Short mmCIF file of C-alpha atoms in Angstrom, two decimals:
data_model
loop_
_atom_site.label_atom_id
_atom_site.label_comp_id
_atom_site.label_asym_id
_atom_site.label_seq_id
_atom_site.Cartn_x
_atom_site.Cartn_y
_atom_site.Cartn_z
CA MET A 5 -44.82 46.85 9.67
CA GLU A 6 -41.17 47.44 10.47
CA PHE A 7 -40.85 43.83 11.61
CA LEU A 8 -42.37 42.56 8.34
CA TYR A 9 -40.03 44.80 6.34
CA GLU A 10 -36.93 43.46 8.17
CA TYR A 11 -38.19 39.89 7.87
CA GLY A 12 -38.76 40.30 4.13
CA LEU A 13 -35.30 41.80 3.72
CA PHE A 14 -33.80 38.84 5.57
CA ILE A 15 -35.66 36.35 3.33
CA ALA A 16 -34.47 38.21 0.21
CA LYS A 17 -30.84 38.06 1.38
CA ALA A 18 -31.13 34.37 2.23
CA VAL A 19 -32.63 33.55 -1.18
CA THR A 20 -29.89 35.56 -2.90
CA ILE A 21 -27.15 33.68 -1.05
CA VAL A 22 -28.72 30.27 -1.81
CA VAL A 23 -29.10 31.15 -5.52
CA ALA A 24 -25.47 32.34 -5.65
CA ILE A 25 -24.26 29.10 -4.07
CA LEU A 26 -26.33 27.02 -6.51
CA LEU A 27 -24.91 28.96 -9.46
CA VAL A 28 -21.33 28.40 -8.27
CA VAL A 29 -21.93 24.68 -7.65
CA GLY A 30 -23.62 24.36 -11.03
CA GLY A 31 -20.67 26.05 -12.73
CA ILE A 32 -18.21 23.71 -11.02
CA ILE A 33 -20.23 20.63 -12.01
CA ALA A 34 -20.45 21.84 -15.61
CA LEU A 35 -16.69 22.42 -15.71
CA ALA A 36 -15.96 19.07 -14.09
CA SER A 37 -18.19 17.21 -16.57
CA LYS A 38 -16.08 18.55 -19.45
CA GLN A 39 -12.85 17.25 -17.93
CA LYS A 40 -11.36 14.01 -19.15
CA PRO A 41 -10.59 11.27 -16.60
CA GLY A 42 -7.24 11.69 -14.87
CA LYS A 43 -4.27 10.02 -16.50
CA GLY A 44 -1.51 8.22 -14.66
CA HIS A 45 2.16 9.17 -14.74
CA LEU A 46 5.38 7.60 -13.57
CA GLU A 47 7.57 9.28 -10.94
CA ILE A 48 11.20 8.21 -10.51
CA SER A 49 13.29 10.05 -7.94
CA SER A 50 16.76 9.53 -6.49
CA LEU A 51 16.65 8.35 -2.91
CA THR A 52 20.46 8.49 -2.91
CA ASP A 53 20.37 12.24 -3.54
CA LYS A 54 17.78 12.68 -0.80
CA LEU A 55 19.89 10.78 1.73
CA GLU A 56 22.98 12.77 0.75
CA SER A 57 21.02 16.00 1.21
CA VAL A 58 19.84 14.92 4.67
CA THR A 59 23.35 13.87 5.66
CA GLU A 60 24.86 17.12 4.45
CA PHE A 61 22.25 19.14 6.35
CA ALA A 62 22.91 17.18 9.56
CA ARG A 63 26.67 17.72 9.25
CA GLY A 64 26.14 21.42 8.66
CA GLU A 65 24.12 21.64 11.87
CA LEU A 66 26.40 19.50 14.02
CA LEU A 67 29.91 20.45 12.83
CA ASP A 68 31.52 23.84 13.18
CA LYS A 69 33.02 25.65 10.19
CA ASP A 70 36.55 24.23 10.57
CA GLU A 71 35.34 20.67 11.17
CA LEU A 72 33.07 20.86 8.13
CA LYS A 73 35.91 22.16 5.98
CA GLN A 74 38.20 19.36 7.15
CA PHE A 75 35.53 16.77 6.47
CA HIS A 76 34.98 17.99 2.90
CA LYS A 77 38.74 17.89 2.33
CA GLU A 78 38.95 14.28 3.50
CA GLN A 79 35.87 13.38 1.49
CA LYS A 80 37.41 14.72 -1.73
CA LYS A 81 40.62 12.82 -1.01
CA ALA A 82 38.71 9.56 -0.42
CA LEU A 83 36.66 10.05 -3.61
CA LYS A 84 39.81 10.64 -5.66
CA ALA A 85 41.41 7.47 -4.24
CA LYS A 86 38.28 5.48 -5.01
CA LYS A 87 38.20 6.64 -8.64
CA LYS A 88 41.91 5.79 -9.01
CA GLU A 89 41.31 2.30 -7.62
CA GLN A 90 38.39 1.75 -9.98
CA LYS A 91 40.50 2.86 -12.91
CA ASN A 92 43.39 0.56 -11.97
CA ASN A 93 41.04 -2.40 -11.52
CA GLU A 94 39.09 -1.44 -14.64
CA THR A 95 35.87 -1.51 -12.64
CA ASP A 96 32.86 0.74 -12.71
CA GLU A 97 30.66 1.83 -9.81
CA SER A 98 27.65 0.83 -11.92
CA GLN A 99 28.70 -2.82 -11.58
CA ASN A 100 27.33 -2.70 -8.03
CA GLY A 101 23.91 -2.30 -9.57
CA GLN A 102 21.02 -0.07 -8.68
CA LEU A 103 18.27 -0.52 -6.12
CA PHE A 104 14.72 0.29 -7.18
CA VAL A 105 12.27 0.88 -4.32
CA ILE A 106 8.49 0.44 -4.62
CA ASP A 107 5.93 1.08 -1.88
CA PHE A 108 2.88 -1.18 -1.82
CA SER A 109 0.15 -0.54 0.73
CA GLY A 110 -2.65 -2.95 -0.11
CA SER A 111 -6.36 -2.61 0.62
CA MET A 112 -9.06 -5.29 0.77
CA ASP A 113 -9.85 -5.15 -2.96
CA ALA A 114 -6.14 -4.92 -3.93
CA HIS A 115 -6.83 -2.18 -6.48
CA GLU A 116 -3.25 -0.96 -5.89
CA VAL A 117 -2.07 -3.78 -8.13
CA ASP A 118 -2.99 -1.58 -11.11
CA TYR A 119 -0.23 0.83 -10.06
CA LEU A 120 2.16 -1.99 -9.11
CA ARG A 121 2.07 -3.53 -12.58
CA GLU A 122 2.98 -0.15 -14.13
CA GLU A 123 5.87 0.34 -11.69
CA ILE A 124 7.26 -3.13 -12.29
CA THR A 125 6.94 -2.79 -16.06
CA ALA A 126 8.92 0.47 -15.93
CA ILE A 127 11.67 -1.14 -13.87
CA LEU A 128 11.92 -4.21 -16.11
CA CYS A 129 12.39 -1.92 -19.11
CA VAL A 130 15.67 -0.56 -17.69
CA ALA A 131 16.89 -2.98 -14.99
CA LYS A 132 20.00 -5.14 -15.42
CA LYS A 133 20.93 -8.47 -13.87
CA GLU A 134 23.05 -6.79 -11.19
CA ASP A 135 20.17 -4.55 -10.07
CA GLU A 136 17.73 -5.23 -7.24
CA VAL A 137 14.11 -4.39 -6.46
CA LEU A 138 12.96 -3.65 -2.92
CA ILE A 139 9.22 -3.71 -2.16
CA ARG A 140 8.21 -1.98 1.06
CA LEU A 141 5.08 -4.02 1.67
CA GLU A 142 2.18 -3.33 4.00
CA SER A 143 -1.04 -5.30 3.73
CA GLY A 144 -3.40 -7.35 5.85
CA GLY A 145 -4.71 -9.17 2.77
CA GLY A 146 -7.98 -9.15 0.88
CA VAL A 147 -9.59 -10.69 -2.20
CA VAL A 148 -7.96 -13.84 -3.57
CA HIS A 149 -7.86 -12.84 -7.24
CA GLY A 150 -6.43 -9.38 -6.49
CA TYR A 151 -3.55 -10.59 -4.34
CA GLY A 152 -2.97 -13.52 -6.65
CA LEU A 153 -2.35 -11.04 -9.46
CA ALA A 154 -0.13 -8.92 -7.20
CA ALA A 155 2.02 -11.98 -6.42
CA SER A 156 2.22 -12.75 -10.15
CA GLN A 157 3.46 -9.22 -10.81
CA LEU A 158 6.29 -9.76 -8.32
CA GLN A 159 7.13 -13.07 -9.98
CA ARG A 160 7.86 -11.13 -13.19
CA ILE A 161 10.88 -9.58 -11.45
CA LYS A 162 12.34 -12.96 -10.50
CA ASP A 163 11.62 -14.39 -13.94
CA LYS A 164 13.94 -11.71 -15.36
CA GLY A 165 16.72 -12.86 -13.05
CA ILE A 166 16.61 -9.69 -10.93
CA LYS A 167 16.95 -9.99 -7.16
CA LEU A 168 13.70 -9.28 -5.30
CA THR A 169 13.68 -8.23 -1.65
CA ILE A 170 10.52 -7.56 0.32
CA SER A 171 10.55 -5.62 3.56
CA VAL A 172 7.69 -5.73 6.05
CA ASP A 173 7.80 -2.98 8.65
CA LYS A 174 4.23 -3.39 9.93
CA VAL A 175 2.13 -6.18 8.45
CA ALA A 176 2.12 -8.79 5.68
CA ALA A 177 -0.73 -11.14 6.46
CA SER A 178 -2.90 -13.43 4.34
CA GLY A 179 -2.73 -12.02 0.79
CA GLY A 180 0.05 -9.74 1.99
CA TYR A 181 2.15 -12.77 2.88
CA MET A 182 1.23 -14.38 -0.43
CA MET A 183 3.09 -11.47 -2.00
CA ALA A 184 5.96 -11.50 0.49
CA CYS A 185 6.82 -15.18 0.07
CA VAL A 186 7.67 -14.61 -3.61
CA ALA A 187 10.82 -12.66 -2.66
CA ASP A 188 14.38 -13.98 -2.73
CA GLN A 189 14.65 -12.63 0.80
CA VAL A 190 12.03 -11.35 3.23
CA LEU A 191 12.91 -8.76 5.85
CA ALA A 192 10.67 -7.97 8.81
CA ALA A 193 10.73 -5.59 11.76
CA LYS A 194 10.73 -7.27 15.16
CA PHE A 195 7.04 -6.67 15.81
CA ALA A 196 5.72 -6.81 12.26
CA ILE A 197 2.68 -9.08 11.85
CA ILE A 198 3.44 -12.01 9.56
CA GLY A 199 1.47 -15.03 8.33
CA SER A 200 -2.28 -15.62 8.52
CA ILE A 201 -2.09 -18.25 5.78
CA GLY A 202 -5.81 -18.97 5.71
CA VAL A 203 -9.06 -18.11 3.94
CA ILE A 204 -12.17 -16.47 5.34
CA ALA A 205 -15.59 -15.57 3.94
CA GLN A 206 -18.61 -14.22 5.78
CA LEU A 207 -21.96 -12.71 4.92
CA PRO A 208 -25.14 -11.85 6.83
CA ASN A 209 -28.46 -13.57 6.14
CA PHE A 210 -31.70 -11.60 6.40
CA ASN A 211 -34.09 -14.41 5.53
CA LYS A 212 -35.68 -14.67 8.99
CA LEU A 213 -36.20 -10.91 9.10
CA LEU A 214 -37.88 -10.97 5.67
CA LYS A 215 -40.17 -13.82 6.73
CA LYS A 216 -41.13 -11.97 9.89
CA SER A 217 -42.06 -8.97 7.76
CA ASN A 218 -44.01 -11.18 5.29
CA ILE A 219 -41.60 -10.35 2.46
CA ASP A 220 -40.95 -12.98 -0.18
CA PHE A 221 -37.55 -13.34 -1.84
CA GLU A 222 -37.05 -15.16 -5.12
CA GLN A 223 -33.78 -16.20 -6.71
CA HIS A 224 -33.54 -18.23 -9.92
CA THR A 225 -30.35 -19.93 -11.09
CA ALA A 226 -29.28 -22.42 -13.73
CA GLY A 227 -26.68 -24.82 -12.42
CA GLU A 228 -26.84 -26.67 -9.13
CA PHE A 229 -24.19 -24.58 -7.41
CA LYS A 230 -24.47 -21.29 -9.27
CA ARG A 231 -25.20 -19.73 -5.88
CA THR A 232 -24.27 -21.65 -2.73
CA LEU A 233 -25.08 -19.06 -0.04
CA THR A 234 -27.34 -16.03 -0.29
CA MET A 235 -27.98 -12.99 1.88
CA PHE A 236 -31.77 -12.98 1.48
CA GLY A 237 -32.84 -16.52 0.67
CA GLU A 238 -32.93 -19.54 2.96
CA ASN A 239 -29.56 -21.29 2.92
CA SER A 240 -29.37 -25.08 2.79
CA ASP A 241 -26.90 -27.45 4.45
CA GLN A 242 -25.90 -28.62 0.99
CA GLY A 243 -25.06 -25.04 -0.02
CA ARG A 244 -23.07 -24.52 3.18
CA GLU A 245 -21.03 -27.68 2.62
CA LYS A 246 -20.27 -26.68 -0.96
CA PHE A 247 -19.20 -23.21 0.18
CA LYS A 248 -16.88 -24.68 2.82
CA ALA A 249 -15.40 -27.04 0.23
CA GLU A 250 -14.64 -24.08 -2.03
CA LEU A 251 -12.87 -22.33 0.86
CA GLU A 252 -10.79 -25.47 1.48
CA ASP A 253 -9.82 -25.60 -2.20
CA VAL A 254 -8.59 -22.00 -2.07
CA HIS A 255 -6.70 -22.72 1.15
CA HIS A 256 -4.95 -25.68 -0.47
CA MET A 257 -3.92 -23.48 -3.42
CA PHE A 258 -2.63 -20.86 -0.98
CA LYS A 259 -0.59 -23.45 0.92
CA ASP A 260 0.81 -24.98 -2.27
CA PHE A 261 1.85 -21.56 -3.52
CA VAL A 262 3.66 -20.64 -0.28
CA GLN A 263 5.35 -24.07 -0.20
CA SER A 264 6.57 -23.67 -3.78
CA GLN A 265 8.16 -20.31 -2.91
CA ARG A 266 9.62 -21.38 0.44
CA PRO A 267 10.07 -25.17 0.27
CA GLU A 268 11.90 -25.33 3.61
CA LEU A 269 8.73 -24.26 5.47
CA ASP A 270 6.76 -26.69 7.60
CA ILE A 271 3.55 -25.69 5.82
CA GLY A 272 1.35 -27.73 8.15
CA GLN A 273 2.65 -25.74 11.11
CA VAL A 274 2.31 -22.26 9.62
CA ALA A 275 -0.81 -22.56 7.42
CA THR A 276 -3.30 -22.58 10.30
CA GLY A 277 -4.55 -19.03 9.75
CA GLU A 278 -2.49 -17.79 12.69
CA TYR A 279 -0.16 -14.81 12.55
CA TRP A 280 3.13 -14.20 14.35
CA TYR A 281 5.33 -11.25 15.15
CA GLY A 282 8.60 -10.82 13.27
CA ILE A 283 10.92 -12.55 15.76
CA LYS A 284 8.76 -15.69 15.97
CA ALA A 285 8.09 -15.57 12.21
CA LYS A 286 11.84 -15.81 11.63
CA ASP A 287 12.07 -18.86 13.89
CA LEU A 288 9.30 -20.50 11.84
CA GLY A 289 11.02 -19.67 8.56
CA LEU A 290 8.40 -17.22 7.30
CA VAL A 291 11.00 -14.43 7.05
CA ASP A 292 14.77 -14.46 6.59
CA THR A 293 16.10 -11.42 8.44
CA ILE A 294 14.96 -9.14 11.25
CA GLN A 295 15.62 -5.69 9.83
CA THR A 296 13.67 -2.55 8.96
CA SER A 297 13.49 -1.19 5.43
CA ASP A 298 15.27 1.97 6.64
CA ASP A 299 18.37 0.07 7.77
CA TYR A 300 18.40 -2.01 4.59
CA ILE A 301 18.30 1.12 2.41
CA LEU A 302 21.03 2.86 4.42
CA ALA A 303 23.30 -0.17 4.04
CA ALA A 304 22.57 -0.41 0.31
CA ASN A 305 23.31 3.30 -0.12
CA GLU A 306 27.00 2.67 0.58
CA ASP A 307 27.59 1.09 -2.84
CA LYS A 308 24.35 1.38 -4.86
CA LYS A 309 22.38 4.12 -6.50
CA ILE A 310 18.84 4.02 -5.10
CA PHE A 311 15.69 5.17 -6.88
CA THR A 312 12.05 5.20 -5.82
CA VAL A 313 9.51 4.30 -8.48
CA LYS A 314 5.89 5.39 -8.14
CA TYR A 315 2.94 5.38 -10.52
CA SER A 316 0.43 8.11 -9.65
CA MET A 317 -2.99 8.86 -11.05
CA LYS A 318 -3.83 12.51 -11.67
CA LYS A 319 -7.05 13.33 -9.85
CA SER A 320 -9.91 14.90 -11.74
CA LEU A 321 -11.58 18.11 -10.57
CA PRO A 322 -14.56 16.30 -8.95
CA GLU A 323 -12.14 14.07 -7.01
CA ARG A 324 -10.10 17.05 -5.83
CA LEU A 325 -13.27 18.90 -4.80
CA GLY A 326 -14.51 15.81 -3.00
CA LEU A 327 -11.22 15.53 -1.12
CA ALA A 328 -11.31 19.21 -0.17
CA ALA A 329 -14.89 18.85 1.04
CA SER A 330 -14.08 15.78 3.11
CA ILE A 331 -11.13 17.56 4.73
CA SER A 332 -13.32 20.56 5.57
CA VAL A 333 -16.03 18.36 7.08
CA GLU A 334 -13.45 16.39 9.05
CA SER A 335 -11.92 19.62 10.37
CA LEU A 336 -15.35 20.88 11.43
CA LEU A 337 -16.19 17.61 13.17
CA MET A 338 -12.88 17.63 15.01
CA LYS A 339 -13.53 21.19 16.24
CA LEU A 340 -17.01 20.23 17.42
CA TRP A 341 -15.63 17.14 19.12
CA GLY A 342 -12.99 19.26 20.86
CA LYS A 343 -15.64 21.65 22.19
CA SER A 344 -17.91 18.86 23.39
CA GLU A 345 -14.96 17.12 25.02
CA MET A 346 -14.09 20.20 27.00
CA ASN A 347 -17.71 20.76 28.00
CA PHE A 348 -18.30 17.26 29.30
CA ARG A 349 -15.05 16.52 31.11
#
């Protein structure tokens, strides 16, 4: 009897805990359903101020009190002389222009272009002819229409007569290079991956598996080439040839676009679908300068005001909860992996 009593008490506690959890989850879902979708907002911050803060901190750590005092004295003297020179020459520091920096890290579906268009629109609303836009680009490419639109967004900057520089520290391949070639100048790190001017499409076909399982698949279309290849039906040689022809058409458009942006390129040599590292890419004319974005920004900081421009989307409660849950699960999996790794070494 005592065992049954303890067992019943255990069941009651378990049920209570489960009900409590369900009530909390239900409350969260109800609250989340009342929330409106997250709205985007623009963030503009001074990279010049950030660099000055870093520099000042480093000096404070490396110089002693007397050296720091002497440096500040010399700095004030140099600033006063600079202002006097500008006044005598009737020049303004703003004539050097400003540098606007955008980060673009593209995925396969190029959904980041929705943010890019907002960032570029904001810049074009305030930018002057003497200003410059730097895109720190990282993308291995993706869907044709998405990266085509991204390249068109970059073209808006050039159409306004504003200098466009694109820096590739890691990779700008395929659709990524379609974006990069729009720039007035392309920078690349020594081992950045550049090129891959080609088109690829692939899909599995389960028709044989369906036939083996005695499963019929029907597909009805109007128009001879409404569907060239299918995942479940039996593909024909005619459909395959049409599909390949469509890929060739897209490749020709890709090559023509790159050639129009960089007419000095030997397009036949570089549009083979191959990629090259930065040093070789420069030899081929795919990039102009071997330099990281960090060095370019530090050099520009000597006479320009630099601002980063970012369009962010406010996450809704369900998205934040989903992120928190994924982080918790990942943390748990990593702990379990660590334990198993130690046990089986």
